[in-house]
PDB file of C-alpha atoms in Angstrom:
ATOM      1  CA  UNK A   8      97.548 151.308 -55.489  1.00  0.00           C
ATOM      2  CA  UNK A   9      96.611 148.021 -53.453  1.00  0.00           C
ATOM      3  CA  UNK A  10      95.875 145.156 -55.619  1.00  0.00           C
ATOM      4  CA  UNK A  11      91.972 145.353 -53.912  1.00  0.00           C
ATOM      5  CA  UNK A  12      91.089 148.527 -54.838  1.00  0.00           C
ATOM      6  CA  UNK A  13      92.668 147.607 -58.502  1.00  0.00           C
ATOM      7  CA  UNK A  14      90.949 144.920 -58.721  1.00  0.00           C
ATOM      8  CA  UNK A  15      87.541 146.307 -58.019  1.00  0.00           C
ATOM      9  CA  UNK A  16      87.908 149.426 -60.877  1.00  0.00           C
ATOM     10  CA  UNK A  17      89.222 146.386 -63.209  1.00  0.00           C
ATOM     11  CA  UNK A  18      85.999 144.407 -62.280  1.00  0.00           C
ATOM     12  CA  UNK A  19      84.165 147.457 -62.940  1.00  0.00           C
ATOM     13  CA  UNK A  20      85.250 147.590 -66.646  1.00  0.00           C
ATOM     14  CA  UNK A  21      84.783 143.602 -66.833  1.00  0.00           C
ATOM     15  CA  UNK A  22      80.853 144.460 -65.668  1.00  0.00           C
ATOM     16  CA  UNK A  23      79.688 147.604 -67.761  1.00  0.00           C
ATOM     17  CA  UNK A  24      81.300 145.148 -71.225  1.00  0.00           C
ATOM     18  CA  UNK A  25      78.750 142.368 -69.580  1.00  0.00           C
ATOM     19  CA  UNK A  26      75.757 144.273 -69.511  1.00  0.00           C
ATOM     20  CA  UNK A  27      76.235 146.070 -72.794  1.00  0.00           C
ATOM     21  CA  UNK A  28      77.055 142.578 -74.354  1.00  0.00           C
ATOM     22  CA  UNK A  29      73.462 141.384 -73.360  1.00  0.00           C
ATOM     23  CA  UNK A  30      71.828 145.272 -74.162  1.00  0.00           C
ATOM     24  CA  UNK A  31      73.781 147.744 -75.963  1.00  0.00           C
ATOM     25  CA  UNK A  32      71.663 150.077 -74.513  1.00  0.00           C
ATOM     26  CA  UNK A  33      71.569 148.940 -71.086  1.00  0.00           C
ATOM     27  CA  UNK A  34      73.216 152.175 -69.595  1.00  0.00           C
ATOM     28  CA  UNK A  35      71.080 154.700 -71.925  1.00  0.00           C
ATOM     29  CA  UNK A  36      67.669 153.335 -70.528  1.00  0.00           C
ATOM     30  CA  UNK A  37      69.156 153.262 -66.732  1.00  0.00           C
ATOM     31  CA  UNK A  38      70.238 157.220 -67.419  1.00  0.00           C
ATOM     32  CA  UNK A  39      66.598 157.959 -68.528  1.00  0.00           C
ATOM     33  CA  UNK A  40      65.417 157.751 -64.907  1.00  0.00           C
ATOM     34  CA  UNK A  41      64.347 155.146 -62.305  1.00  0.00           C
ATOM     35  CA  UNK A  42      60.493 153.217 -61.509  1.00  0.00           C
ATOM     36  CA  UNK A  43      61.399 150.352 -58.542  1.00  0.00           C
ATOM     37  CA  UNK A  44      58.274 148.816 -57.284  1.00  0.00           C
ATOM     38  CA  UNK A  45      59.593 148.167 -54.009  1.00  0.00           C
ATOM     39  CA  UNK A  46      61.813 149.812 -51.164  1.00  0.00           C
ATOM     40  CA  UNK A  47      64.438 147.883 -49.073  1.00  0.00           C
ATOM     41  CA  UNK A  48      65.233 148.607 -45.619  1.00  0.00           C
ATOM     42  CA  UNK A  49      67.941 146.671 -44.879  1.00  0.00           C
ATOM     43  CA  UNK A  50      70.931 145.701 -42.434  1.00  0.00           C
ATOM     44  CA  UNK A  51      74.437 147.574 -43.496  1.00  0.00           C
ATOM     45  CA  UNK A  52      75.953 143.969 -42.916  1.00  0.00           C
ATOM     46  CA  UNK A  53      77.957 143.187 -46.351  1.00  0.00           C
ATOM     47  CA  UNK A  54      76.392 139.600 -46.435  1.00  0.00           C
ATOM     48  CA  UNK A  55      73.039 140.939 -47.510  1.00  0.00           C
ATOM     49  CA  UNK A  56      73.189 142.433 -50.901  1.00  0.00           C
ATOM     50  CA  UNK A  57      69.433 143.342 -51.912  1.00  0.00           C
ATOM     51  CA  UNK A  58      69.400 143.402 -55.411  1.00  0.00           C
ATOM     52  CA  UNK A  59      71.296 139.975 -55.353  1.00  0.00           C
ATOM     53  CA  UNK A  60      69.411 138.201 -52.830  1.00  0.00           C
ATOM     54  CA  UNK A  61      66.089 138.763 -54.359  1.00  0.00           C
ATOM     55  CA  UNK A  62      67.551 138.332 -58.541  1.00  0.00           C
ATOM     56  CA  UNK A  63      66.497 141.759 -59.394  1.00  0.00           C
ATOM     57  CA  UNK A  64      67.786 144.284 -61.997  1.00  0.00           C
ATOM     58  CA  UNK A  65      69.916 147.553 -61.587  1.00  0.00           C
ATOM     59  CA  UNK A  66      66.418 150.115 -61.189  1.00  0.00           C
ATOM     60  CA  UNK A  67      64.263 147.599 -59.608  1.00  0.00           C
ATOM     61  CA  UNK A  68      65.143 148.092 -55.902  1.00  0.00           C
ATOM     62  CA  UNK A  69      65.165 151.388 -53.630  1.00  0.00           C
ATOM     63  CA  UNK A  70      67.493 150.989 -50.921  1.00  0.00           C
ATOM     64  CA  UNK A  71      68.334 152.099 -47.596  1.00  0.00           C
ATOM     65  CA  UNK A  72      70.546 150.102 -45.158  1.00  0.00           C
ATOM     66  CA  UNK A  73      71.486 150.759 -41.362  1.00  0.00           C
ATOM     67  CA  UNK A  74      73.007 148.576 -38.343  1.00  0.00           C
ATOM     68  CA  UNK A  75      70.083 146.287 -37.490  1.00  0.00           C
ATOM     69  CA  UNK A  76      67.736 147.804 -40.310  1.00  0.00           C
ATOM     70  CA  UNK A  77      66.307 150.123 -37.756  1.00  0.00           C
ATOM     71  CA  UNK A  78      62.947 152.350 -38.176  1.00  0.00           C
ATOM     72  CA  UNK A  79      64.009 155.264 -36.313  1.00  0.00           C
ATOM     73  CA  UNK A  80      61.102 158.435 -36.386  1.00  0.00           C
ATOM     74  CA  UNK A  81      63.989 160.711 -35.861  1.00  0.00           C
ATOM     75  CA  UNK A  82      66.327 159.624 -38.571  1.00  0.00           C
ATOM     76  CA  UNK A  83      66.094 161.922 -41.093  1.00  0.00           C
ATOM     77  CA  UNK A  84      68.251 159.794 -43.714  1.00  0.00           C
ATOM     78  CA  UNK A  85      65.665 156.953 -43.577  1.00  0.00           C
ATOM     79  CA  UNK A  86      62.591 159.532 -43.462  1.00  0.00           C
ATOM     80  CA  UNK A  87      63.875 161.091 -46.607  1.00  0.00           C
ATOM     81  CA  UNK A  88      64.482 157.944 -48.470  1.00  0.00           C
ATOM     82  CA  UNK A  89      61.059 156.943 -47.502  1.00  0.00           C
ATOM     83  CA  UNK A  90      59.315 160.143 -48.660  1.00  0.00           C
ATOM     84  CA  UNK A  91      61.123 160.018 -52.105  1.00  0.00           C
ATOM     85  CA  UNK A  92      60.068 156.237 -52.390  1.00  0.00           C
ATOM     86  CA  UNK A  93      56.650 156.530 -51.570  1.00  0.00           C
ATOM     87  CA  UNK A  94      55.439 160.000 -52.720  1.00  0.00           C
ATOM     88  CA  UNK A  95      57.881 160.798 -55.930  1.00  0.00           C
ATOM     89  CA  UNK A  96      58.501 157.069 -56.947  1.00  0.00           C
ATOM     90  CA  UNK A  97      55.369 155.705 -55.904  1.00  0.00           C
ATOM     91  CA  UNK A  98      56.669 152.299 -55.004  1.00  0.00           C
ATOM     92  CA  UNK A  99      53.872 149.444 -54.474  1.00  0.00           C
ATOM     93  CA  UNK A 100      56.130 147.311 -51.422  1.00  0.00           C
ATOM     94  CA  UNK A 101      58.635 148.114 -48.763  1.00  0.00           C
ATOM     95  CA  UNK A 102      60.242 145.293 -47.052  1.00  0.00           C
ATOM     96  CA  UNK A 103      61.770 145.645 -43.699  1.00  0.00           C
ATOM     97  CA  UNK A 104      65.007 142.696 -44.139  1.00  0.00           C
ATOM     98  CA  UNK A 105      66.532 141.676 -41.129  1.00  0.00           C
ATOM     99  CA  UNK A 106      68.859 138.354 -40.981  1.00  0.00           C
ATOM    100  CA  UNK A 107      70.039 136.160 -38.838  1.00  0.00           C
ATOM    101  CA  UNK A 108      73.662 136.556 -36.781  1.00  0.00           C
ATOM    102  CA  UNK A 109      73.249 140.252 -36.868  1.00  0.00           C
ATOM    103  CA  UNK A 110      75.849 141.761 -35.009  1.00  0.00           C
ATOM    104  CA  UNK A 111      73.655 144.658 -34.345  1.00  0.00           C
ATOM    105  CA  UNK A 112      71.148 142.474 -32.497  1.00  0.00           C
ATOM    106  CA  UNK A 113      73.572 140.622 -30.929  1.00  0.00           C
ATOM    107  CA  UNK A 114      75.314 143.849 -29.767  1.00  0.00           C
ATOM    108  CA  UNK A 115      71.981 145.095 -28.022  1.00  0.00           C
ATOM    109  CA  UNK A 116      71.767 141.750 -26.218  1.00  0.00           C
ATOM    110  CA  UNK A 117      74.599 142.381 -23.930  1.00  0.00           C
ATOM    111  CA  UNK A 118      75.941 145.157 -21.828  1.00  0.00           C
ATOM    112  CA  UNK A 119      79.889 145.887 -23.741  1.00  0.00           C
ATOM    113  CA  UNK A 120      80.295 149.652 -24.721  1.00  0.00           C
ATOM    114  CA  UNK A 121      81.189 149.350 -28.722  1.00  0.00           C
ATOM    115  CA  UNK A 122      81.399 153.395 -29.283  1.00  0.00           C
ATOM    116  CA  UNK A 123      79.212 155.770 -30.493  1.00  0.00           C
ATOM    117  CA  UNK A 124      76.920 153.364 -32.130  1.00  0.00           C
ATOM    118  CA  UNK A 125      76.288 152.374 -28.251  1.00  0.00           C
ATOM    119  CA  UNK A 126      73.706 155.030 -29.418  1.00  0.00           C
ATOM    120  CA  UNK A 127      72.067 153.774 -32.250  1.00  0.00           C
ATOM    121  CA  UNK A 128      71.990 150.230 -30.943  1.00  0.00           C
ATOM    122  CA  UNK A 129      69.818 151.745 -27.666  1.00  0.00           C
ATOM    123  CA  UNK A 130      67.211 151.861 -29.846  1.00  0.00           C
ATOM    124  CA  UNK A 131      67.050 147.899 -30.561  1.00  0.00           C
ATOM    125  CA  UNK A 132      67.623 147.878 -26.693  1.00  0.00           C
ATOM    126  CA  UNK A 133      64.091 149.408 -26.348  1.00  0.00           C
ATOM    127  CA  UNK A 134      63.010 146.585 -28.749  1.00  0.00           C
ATOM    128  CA  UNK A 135      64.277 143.810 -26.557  1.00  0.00           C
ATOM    129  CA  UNK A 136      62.688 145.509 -23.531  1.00  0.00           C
ATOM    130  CA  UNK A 137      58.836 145.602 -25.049  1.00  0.00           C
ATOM    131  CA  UNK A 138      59.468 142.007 -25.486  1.00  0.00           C
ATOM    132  CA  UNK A 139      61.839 141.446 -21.950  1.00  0.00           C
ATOM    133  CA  UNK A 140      59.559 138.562 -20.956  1.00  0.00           C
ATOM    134  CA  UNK A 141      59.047 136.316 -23.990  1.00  0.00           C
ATOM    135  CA  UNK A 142      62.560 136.808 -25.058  1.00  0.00           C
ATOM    136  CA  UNK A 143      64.004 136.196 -21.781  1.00  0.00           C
ATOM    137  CA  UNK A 144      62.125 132.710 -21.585  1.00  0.00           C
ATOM    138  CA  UNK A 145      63.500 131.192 -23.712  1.00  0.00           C
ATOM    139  CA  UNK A 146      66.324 129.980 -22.743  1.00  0.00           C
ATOM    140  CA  UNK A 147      68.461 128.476 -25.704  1.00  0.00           C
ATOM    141  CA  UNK A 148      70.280 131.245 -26.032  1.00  0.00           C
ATOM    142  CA  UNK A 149      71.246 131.030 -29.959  1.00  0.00           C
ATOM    143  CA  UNK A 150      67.083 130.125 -30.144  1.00  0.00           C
ATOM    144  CA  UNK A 151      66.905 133.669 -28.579  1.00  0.00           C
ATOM    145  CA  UNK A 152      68.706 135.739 -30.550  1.00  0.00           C
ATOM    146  CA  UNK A 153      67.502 134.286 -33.433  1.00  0.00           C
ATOM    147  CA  UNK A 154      63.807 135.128 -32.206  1.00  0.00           C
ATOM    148  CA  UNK A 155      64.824 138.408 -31.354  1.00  0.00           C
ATOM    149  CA  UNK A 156      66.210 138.955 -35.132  1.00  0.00           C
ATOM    150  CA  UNK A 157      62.523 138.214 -35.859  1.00  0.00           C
ATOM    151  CA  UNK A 158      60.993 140.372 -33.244  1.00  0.00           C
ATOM    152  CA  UNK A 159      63.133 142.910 -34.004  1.00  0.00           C
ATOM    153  CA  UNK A 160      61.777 142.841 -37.840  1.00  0.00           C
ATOM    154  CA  UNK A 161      58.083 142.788 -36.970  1.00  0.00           C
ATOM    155  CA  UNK A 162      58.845 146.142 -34.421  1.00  0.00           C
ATOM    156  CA  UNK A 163      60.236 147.913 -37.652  1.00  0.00           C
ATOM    157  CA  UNK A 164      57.560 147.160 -39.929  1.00  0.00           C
ATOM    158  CA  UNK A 165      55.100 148.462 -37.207  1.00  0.00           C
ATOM    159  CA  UNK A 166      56.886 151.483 -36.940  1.00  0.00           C
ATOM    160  CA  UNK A 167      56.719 152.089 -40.458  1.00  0.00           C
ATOM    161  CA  UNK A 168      53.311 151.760 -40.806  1.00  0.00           C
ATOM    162  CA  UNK A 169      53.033 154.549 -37.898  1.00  0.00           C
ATOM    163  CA  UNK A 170      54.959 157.085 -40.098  1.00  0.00           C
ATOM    164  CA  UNK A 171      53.013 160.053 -41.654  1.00  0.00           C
ATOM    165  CA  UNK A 172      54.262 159.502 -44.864  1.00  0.00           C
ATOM    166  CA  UNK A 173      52.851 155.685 -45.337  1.00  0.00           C
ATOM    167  CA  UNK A 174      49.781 157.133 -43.689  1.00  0.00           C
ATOM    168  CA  UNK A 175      49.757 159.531 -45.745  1.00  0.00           C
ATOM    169  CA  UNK A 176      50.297 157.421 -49.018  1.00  0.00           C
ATOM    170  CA  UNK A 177      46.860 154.945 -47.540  1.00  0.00           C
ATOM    171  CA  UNK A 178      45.026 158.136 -46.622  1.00  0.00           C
ATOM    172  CA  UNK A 179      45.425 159.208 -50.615  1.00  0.00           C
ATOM    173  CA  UNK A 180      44.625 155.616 -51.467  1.00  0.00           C
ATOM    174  CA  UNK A 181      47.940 154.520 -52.670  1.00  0.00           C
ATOM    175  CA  UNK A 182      48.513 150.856 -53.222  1.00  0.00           C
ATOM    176  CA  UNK A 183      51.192 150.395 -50.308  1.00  0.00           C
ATOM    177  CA  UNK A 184      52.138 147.486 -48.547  1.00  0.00           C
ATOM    178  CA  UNK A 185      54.861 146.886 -45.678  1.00  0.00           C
ATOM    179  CA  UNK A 186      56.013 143.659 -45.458  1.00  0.00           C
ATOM    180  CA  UNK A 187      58.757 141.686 -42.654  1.00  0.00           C
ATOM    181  CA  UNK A 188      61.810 139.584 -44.401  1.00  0.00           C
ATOM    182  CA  UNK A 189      64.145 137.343 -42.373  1.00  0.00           C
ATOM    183  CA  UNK A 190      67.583 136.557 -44.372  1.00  0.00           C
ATOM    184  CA  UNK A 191      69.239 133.383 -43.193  1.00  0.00           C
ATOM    185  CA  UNK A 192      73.119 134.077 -44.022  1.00  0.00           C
ATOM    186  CA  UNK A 193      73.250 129.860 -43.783  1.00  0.00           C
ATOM    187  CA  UNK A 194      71.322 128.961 -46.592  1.00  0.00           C
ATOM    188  CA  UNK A 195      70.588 132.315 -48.772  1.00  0.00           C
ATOM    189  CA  UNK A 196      67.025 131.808 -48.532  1.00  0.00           C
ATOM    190  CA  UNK A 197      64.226 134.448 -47.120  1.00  0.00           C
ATOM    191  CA  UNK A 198      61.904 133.941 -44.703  1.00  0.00           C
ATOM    192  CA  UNK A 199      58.483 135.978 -44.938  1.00  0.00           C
ATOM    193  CA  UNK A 200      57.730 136.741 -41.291  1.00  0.00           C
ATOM    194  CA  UNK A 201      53.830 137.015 -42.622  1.00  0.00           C
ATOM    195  CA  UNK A 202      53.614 141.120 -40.965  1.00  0.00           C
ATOM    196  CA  UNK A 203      51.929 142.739 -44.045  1.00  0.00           C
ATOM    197  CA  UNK A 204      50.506 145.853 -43.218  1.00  0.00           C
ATOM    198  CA  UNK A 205      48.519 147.854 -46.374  1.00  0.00           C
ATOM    199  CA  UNK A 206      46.048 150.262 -43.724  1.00  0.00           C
ATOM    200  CA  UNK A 207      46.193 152.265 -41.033  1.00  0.00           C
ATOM    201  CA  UNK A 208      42.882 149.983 -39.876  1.00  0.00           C
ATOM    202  CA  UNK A 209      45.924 147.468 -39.116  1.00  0.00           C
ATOM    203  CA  UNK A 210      47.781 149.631 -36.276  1.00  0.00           C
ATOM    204  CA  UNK A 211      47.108 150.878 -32.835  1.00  0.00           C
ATOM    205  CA  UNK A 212      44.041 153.310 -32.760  1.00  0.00           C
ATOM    206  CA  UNK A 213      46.295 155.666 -30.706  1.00  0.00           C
ATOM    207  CA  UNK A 214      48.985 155.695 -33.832  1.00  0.00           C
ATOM    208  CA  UNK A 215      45.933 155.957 -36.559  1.00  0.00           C
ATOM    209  CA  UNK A 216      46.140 159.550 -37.952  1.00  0.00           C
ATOM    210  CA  UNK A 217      43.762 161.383 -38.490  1.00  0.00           C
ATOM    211  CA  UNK A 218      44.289 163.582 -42.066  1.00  0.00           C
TER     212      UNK A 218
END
């Protein structure tokens, strides 16, 4: 046994006697089921820990994480963790959390071939080309990528929005807002991009569905 993996079932132990030294019955209430106001769509990257970034409590947080925090309408992993969210836990906020130095942004800024996630990152390619121009003028490159982080965000929380199911959820007049995060891996602090959608009346008429 490696002296890691050791070490994380030890810290395991050291962690339930913590919580159960603050509330005995800390586990028992966790077992009874969950009510998390909000959703995270996040970035896989192992620098940004939801629950921890944002101080919240075991049961507080949904989460679903992916290279780049990507909104894809064909990914039925983050479909079905939005469904369950909205529709079965009836959560009140889902933030779309990018940060800054993502390597999957980076990674769809240049041309290399990484694998198969060459596939995956094609779809932040399509991002970068909506926004060719704009991105592509400025010409500080770190300034760029940085931007594109942000642009990248902004795309995912509008392609949220045009999902059935948080149409669905505004249609039935379910408090339901989708908001746009920016985690800066420098200082720990979160910057609200200010892309809070709560109606269909905010998108595209062409993506406005009629029920």
């Amino acid at each position: 046994m490696s002296d890691f993996y050791k070490k994380i079932l030890d810290n395991n132990k050291v962690w339930v006697e913590e919580q159960l030294a603050m509330d005995k019955d800390f586990f028992k209430d966790l077992s009874v089921g969950q009510n998390p106001p909000l959703l995270w769509i996040g970035c896989s990257d192992s620098r940004v820990p939801a629950n921890e970034i944002i101080g919240a409590k075991a049961g507080e947080v949904f989460v679903h994480r992916n290279i780049a925090n990507m909104v894809v309408h064909t990914d039925m992993n983050m479909l079905s963790v939005l469904d369950y969210a909205v529709n079965v836990l009836k959560v009140k906020h889902v933030i779309v959390c990018g940060h800054y130095g993502c390597g999957g942004i980076k990674a769809a800024m240049g041309n290399d071939s990484i694998g198969i996630i060459d596939n995956w990152i094609r779809h932040i390619k399509d991002v970068y080309r909506l926004h060719e121009n704009y991105l592509n003028s400025i010409e500080d490159l770190t300034e760029r990528f940085n931007t594109f982080v942000e642009v990248n965000v902004k795309e995912q929380v509008y392609d949220l929005s045009k999902t059935s199911i948080v149409q669905g959820a505004w249609r039935n007049g379910q408090d339901l807002t989708v908001h746009g995060w920016v985690y800066g891996l420098n200082s720990g602090y979160v910057t609200d991009l200010q892309v809070n959608m709560s109606s269909n009346a905010d998108l595209d008429e062409v993506y406005q569905l009629k029920f």
